[in-house]
Short mmCIF file of C-alpha atoms in Angstrom, two decimals:
data_model
loop_
_atom_site.label_atom_id
_atom_site.label_comp_id
_atom_site.label_asym_id
_atom_site.label_seq_id
_atom_site.Cartn_x
_atom_site.Cartn_y
_atom_site.Cartn_z
CA UNK A 1 111.36 125.55 96.09
CA UNK A 2 110.90 125.46 92.31
CA UNK A 3 114.27 123.74 91.86
CA UNK A 4 113.41 121.11 94.50
CA UNK A 5 110.01 120.45 92.90
CA UNK A 6 111.63 120.09 89.49
CA UNK A 7 114.26 117.66 90.76
CA UNK A 8 111.58 115.58 92.54
CA UNK A 9 109.50 115.38 89.37
CA UNK A 10 112.57 114.48 87.32
CA UNK A 11 113.42 111.69 89.78
CA UNK A 12 109.89 110.28 89.43
CA UNK A 13 110.06 110.33 85.64
CA UNK A 14 113.41 108.49 85.65
CA UNK A 15 112.31 105.84 88.14
CA UNK A 16 111.79 102.32 86.65
CA UNK A 17 108.38 102.09 88.32
CA UNK A 18 107.20 105.10 86.30
CA UNK A 19 107.72 103.12 83.08
CA UNK A 20 106.06 100.07 84.63
CA UNK A 21 102.98 102.12 85.46
CA UNK A 22 102.84 103.49 81.92
CA UNK A 23 103.19 100.01 80.43
CA UNK A 24 100.45 98.47 82.56
CA UNK A 25 97.93 101.23 81.82
CA UNK A 26 98.76 101.18 78.11
CA UNK A 27 96.94 97.84 77.87
CA UNK A 28 93.60 99.38 78.86
CA UNK A 29 94.19 102.86 77.43
CA UNK A 30 92.43 102.15 74.09
CA UNK A 31 89.21 101.15 75.87
CA UNK A 32 89.38 104.19 78.13
CA UNK A 33 90.03 106.40 75.10
CA UNK A 34 86.92 105.03 73.35
CA UNK A 35 84.92 105.80 76.46
CA UNK A 36 86.39 109.32 76.61
CA UNK A 37 85.64 109.92 72.93
CA UNK A 38 82.03 108.89 73.43
CA UNK A 39 81.74 111.14 76.50
CA UNK A 40 83.09 114.11 74.54
CA UNK A 41 80.53 113.55 71.77
CA UNK A 42 77.71 113.08 74.30
CA UNK A 43 78.50 116.36 76.09
CA UNK A 44 78.22 118.44 72.90
CA UNK A 45 75.18 116.53 71.60
CA UNK A 46 73.37 117.14 74.91
CA UNK A 47 73.40 120.89 74.20
CA UNK A 48 76.51 121.99 76.08
CA UNK A 49 78.70 124.61 74.43
CA UNK A 50 82.28 123.72 73.48
CA UNK A 51 83.63 125.85 76.34
CA UNK A 52 81.31 124.13 78.84
CA UNK A 53 82.21 120.69 77.55
CA UNK A 54 85.96 121.40 77.69
CA UNK A 55 85.63 122.82 81.22
CA UNK A 56 83.64 119.78 82.36
CA UNK A 57 86.09 117.24 80.99
CA UNK A 58 89.12 119.06 82.46
CA UNK A 59 87.61 119.89 85.85
CA UNK A 60 85.36 116.91 86.57
CA UNK A 61 87.50 114.13 85.04
CA UNK A 62 85.06 111.37 86.05
CA UNK A 63 83.53 109.52 83.11
CA UNK A 64 80.72 107.70 84.89
CA UNK A 65 79.72 110.86 86.77
CA UNK A 66 79.81 112.91 83.57
CA UNK A 67 77.67 110.37 81.70
CA UNK A 68 75.20 110.28 84.60
CA UNK A 69 75.02 114.08 84.81
CA UNK A 70 74.79 114.86 81.07
CA UNK A 71 71.20 113.57 80.53
CA UNK A 72 70.09 115.27 83.75
CA UNK A 73 71.54 118.59 82.57
CA UNK A 74 69.92 118.16 79.16
CA UNK A 75 66.56 117.37 80.80
CA UNK A 76 66.76 120.44 83.04
CA UNK A 77 66.80 118.43 86.26
CA UNK A 78 67.16 120.30 89.57
CA UNK A 79 70.74 121.01 90.64
CA UNK A 80 70.39 118.91 93.78
CA UNK A 81 69.39 115.87 91.71
CA UNK A 82 72.44 116.33 89.45
CA UNK A 83 74.76 116.75 92.43
CA UNK A 84 73.22 113.83 94.34
CA UNK A 85 73.48 111.53 91.33
CA UNK A 86 77.09 112.51 90.67
CA UNK A 87 77.93 112.05 94.34
CA UNK A 88 76.40 108.58 94.45
CA UNK A 89 78.04 107.51 91.20
CA UNK A 90 81.45 108.62 92.52
CA UNK A 91 80.90 107.34 96.05
CA UNK A 92 83.44 104.58 95.44
CA UNK A 93 86.21 107.19 95.41
CA UNK A 94 85.60 107.80 99.10
CA UNK A 95 86.57 104.17 99.67
CA UNK A 96 89.54 104.51 97.29
CA UNK A 97 90.74 107.63 99.14
CA UNK A 98 90.45 105.98 102.54
CA UNK A 99 92.53 103.05 101.30
CA UNK A 100 95.17 105.23 99.64
CA UNK A 101 95.52 107.45 102.71
CA UNK A 102 98.27 105.33 104.22
CA UNK A 103 100.18 105.44 100.91
CA UNK A 104 99.99 109.20 100.37
CA UNK A 105 99.74 110.92 103.75
CA UNK A 106 103.48 111.62 103.82
CA UNK A 107 103.07 113.92 100.80
CA UNK A 108 102.33 117.66 101.04
CA UNK A 109 98.67 118.62 100.72
CA UNK A 110 98.90 119.99 97.13
CA UNK A 111 100.43 116.69 96.02
CA UNK A 112 97.67 114.72 97.78
CA UNK A 113 95.01 116.88 96.12
CA UNK A 114 96.64 116.29 92.73
CA UNK A 115 96.75 112.53 93.41
CA UNK A 116 93.05 112.60 94.32
CA UNK A 117 92.23 114.39 91.07
CA UNK A 118 94.25 111.91 88.98
CA UNK A 119 93.04 108.75 90.73
CA UNK A 120 90.73 106.67 88.52
CA UNK A 121 89.24 103.20 88.70
CA UNK A 122 91.88 101.38 86.68
CA UNK A 123 94.84 103.24 88.17
CA UNK A 124 93.58 102.44 91.67
CA UNK A 125 93.09 98.75 90.87
CA UNK A 126 96.51 98.40 89.23
CA UNK A 127 98.23 100.34 92.03
CA UNK A 128 96.87 98.26 94.94
CA UNK A 129 97.55 95.07 93.00
CA UNK A 130 101.23 96.01 92.56
CA UNK A 131 101.59 97.47 96.07
CA UNK A 132 99.20 95.54 98.34
CA UNK A 133 100.64 97.11 101.47
CA UNK A 134 101.97 100.65 102.07
CA UNK A 135 105.64 100.94 102.94
CA UNK A 136 107.45 103.09 105.46
CA UNK A 137 110.78 102.86 103.60
CA UNK A 138 111.64 106.04 101.64
CA UNK A 139 112.92 104.09 98.61
CA UNK A 140 109.77 101.98 98.42
CA UNK A 141 107.56 105.04 98.87
CA UNK A 142 109.36 106.65 95.95
CA UNK A 143 108.66 103.52 93.88
CA UNK A 144 104.96 103.64 94.80
CA UNK A 145 104.74 107.31 93.88
CA UNK A 146 106.57 106.80 90.59
CA UNK A 147 104.22 103.96 89.60
CA UNK A 148 101.18 106.03 90.53
CA UNK A 149 102.49 109.00 88.53
CA UNK A 150 103.16 106.85 85.45
CA UNK A 151 99.85 105.00 85.43
CA UNK A 152 97.73 108.02 86.38
CA UNK A 153 99.53 110.30 83.95
CA UNK A 154 98.93 108.07 80.94
CA UNK A 155 95.35 107.44 82.02
CA UNK A 156 94.70 111.21 82.27
CA UNK A 157 96.31 111.94 78.90
CA UNK A 158 94.36 109.12 77.17
CA UNK A 159 91.05 110.27 78.60
CA UNK A 160 91.51 114.00 78.04
CA UNK A 161 92.90 113.66 74.51
CA UNK A 162 90.00 111.39 73.47
CA UNK A 163 87.40 113.59 75.18
CA UNK A 164 88.72 116.76 73.56
CA UNK A 165 88.79 114.95 70.19
CA UNK A 166 85.17 113.89 70.72
CA UNK A 167 84.20 117.49 71.55
CA UNK A 168 85.94 118.76 68.44
CA UNK A 169 84.44 116.14 66.12
CA UNK A 170 80.99 115.83 67.73
CA UNK A 171 79.11 117.53 64.91
CA UNK A 172 80.79 115.36 62.25
CA UNK A 173 80.67 111.97 63.97
CA UNK A 174 77.41 110.17 63.11
CA UNK A 175 75.61 108.43 65.94
CA UNK A 176 75.30 105.36 63.69
CA UNK A 177 78.97 104.62 64.38
CA UNK A 178 77.87 103.14 67.69
CA UNK A 179 80.09 105.18 69.99
CA UNK A 180 77.65 104.51 72.81
CA UNK A 181 78.17 100.79 72.31
CA UNK A 182 81.94 101.34 72.40
CA UNK A 183 81.54 103.11 75.71
CA UNK A 184 79.44 100.25 77.08
CA UNK A 185 82.13 97.77 76.06
CA UNK A 186 84.76 99.88 77.84
CA UNK A 187 82.61 100.01 80.98
CA UNK A 188 82.06 96.26 80.89
CA UNK A 189 85.82 95.73 80.66
CA UNK A 190 86.46 98.00 83.64
CA UNK A 191 83.66 96.36 85.64
CA UNK A 192 84.92 92.84 84.97
CA UNK A 193 88.42 93.80 86.06
CA UNK A 194 87.04 95.18 89.32
CA UNK A 195 84.87 92.12 90.07
CA UNK A 196 87.79 90.22 91.60
CA UNK A 197 86.02 88.70 94.63
CA UNK A 198 82.69 86.91 95.26
CA UNK A 199 81.35 89.92 97.19
CA UNK A 200 82.20 92.28 94.35
CA UNK A 201 80.58 89.98 91.81
CA UNK A 202 77.44 89.76 93.95
CA UNK A 203 77.31 93.55 94.32
CA UNK A 204 77.73 94.02 90.56
CA UNK A 205 74.95 91.54 89.80
CA UNK A 206 72.57 93.03 92.36
CA UNK A 207 73.30 96.59 91.21
CA UNK A 208 72.67 95.61 87.58
CA UNK A 209 69.39 93.89 88.41
CA UNK A 210 68.21 96.83 90.54
CA UNK A 211 69.12 99.33 87.81
CA UNK A 212 67.05 97.39 85.26
CA UNK A 213 64.12 96.95 87.68
CA UNK A 214 64.04 100.69 88.46
CA UNK A 215 64.69 101.80 84.88
CA UNK A 216 61.33 103.62 84.66
CA UNK A 217 62.32 106.16 87.34
CA UNK A 218 62.95 109.72 86.06
CA UNK A 219 66.29 111.56 86.02
CA UNK A 220 68.26 108.29 85.86
CA UNK A 221 67.42 107.69 89.52
CA UNK A 222 67.64 103.97 88.84
CA UNK A 223 71.43 104.45 89.18
CA UNK A 224 70.96 105.82 92.69
CA UNK A 225 68.60 102.94 93.54
CA UNK A 226 71.10 100.38 92.18
CA UNK A 227 73.95 101.79 94.29
CA UNK A 228 71.82 101.94 97.44
CA UNK A 229 70.55 98.38 97.06
CA UNK A 230 74.01 96.94 96.31
CA UNK A 231 75.67 98.77 99.23
CA UNK A 232 72.89 97.78 101.67
CA UNK A 233 73.01 94.11 100.64
CA UNK A 234 76.81 93.91 100.84
CA UNK A 235 76.79 95.51 104.29
CA UNK A 236 74.37 92.80 105.41
CA UNK A 237 76.42 89.99 103.86
CA UNK A 238 79.88 91.22 104.84
CA UNK A 239 81.37 89.49 107.88
CA UNK A 240 82.57 91.87 110.60
CA UNK A 241 86.31 92.15 111.18
CA UNK A 242 87.71 90.11 114.14
CA UNK A 243 88.30 93.28 116.17
CA UNK A 244 84.67 94.30 115.62
CA UNK A 245 83.46 90.87 116.73
CA UNK A 246 85.55 91.06 119.91
CA UNK A 247 84.19 94.53 120.63
CA UNK A 248 80.62 93.29 120.16
CA UNK A 249 81.26 90.43 122.60
#
């Protein structure tokens, strides 16, 4: 079993698509690393111990959820508010998982769980752009898996290395260096890359406007309001699929 797992991993690492995945993520890795560095500093500055911060970055591995939860933890918010906020912020991964199901269902469950842990915004976007449709051919499935492993692996290493560096240097890095601004720039870059259709651009604009309008709410609940308003509006604007229209008729 161990030998077979090792040979499978070795085949993925040698596959040309593994290098392609690494190369494509390397273009956005510096921005993600800046975001990870800022998140590491923010966790320690919010009052978390080094052990807690390291555990959070390794186990959670979700920058937007971590940044949404950190101020709530520091403010002593109820656990249900922290969990609800993190759930809403990461709600998009439910959609990502549903889409990736047809690509990954042939894998054993531990491999699917690992893929779910490693999946991030940029790796998902790059993956579905390179492989718009899942394949049933074993060779093509191997190519898809190799690309996913290369892009997700580099993304994970970039994020974790920068986060751990931020945790280690938090007490020596002055806030005047504008790490928060660097994180905002990284988020803007990720958001712009995801806004690839009119509906996505409308949802981003509506969510931004709602977040600003509800900024006075406590516990960062304006984020929850922004997500709810954007999802509700897009559901109203989205045209039903042809099969749904036929069923309704």
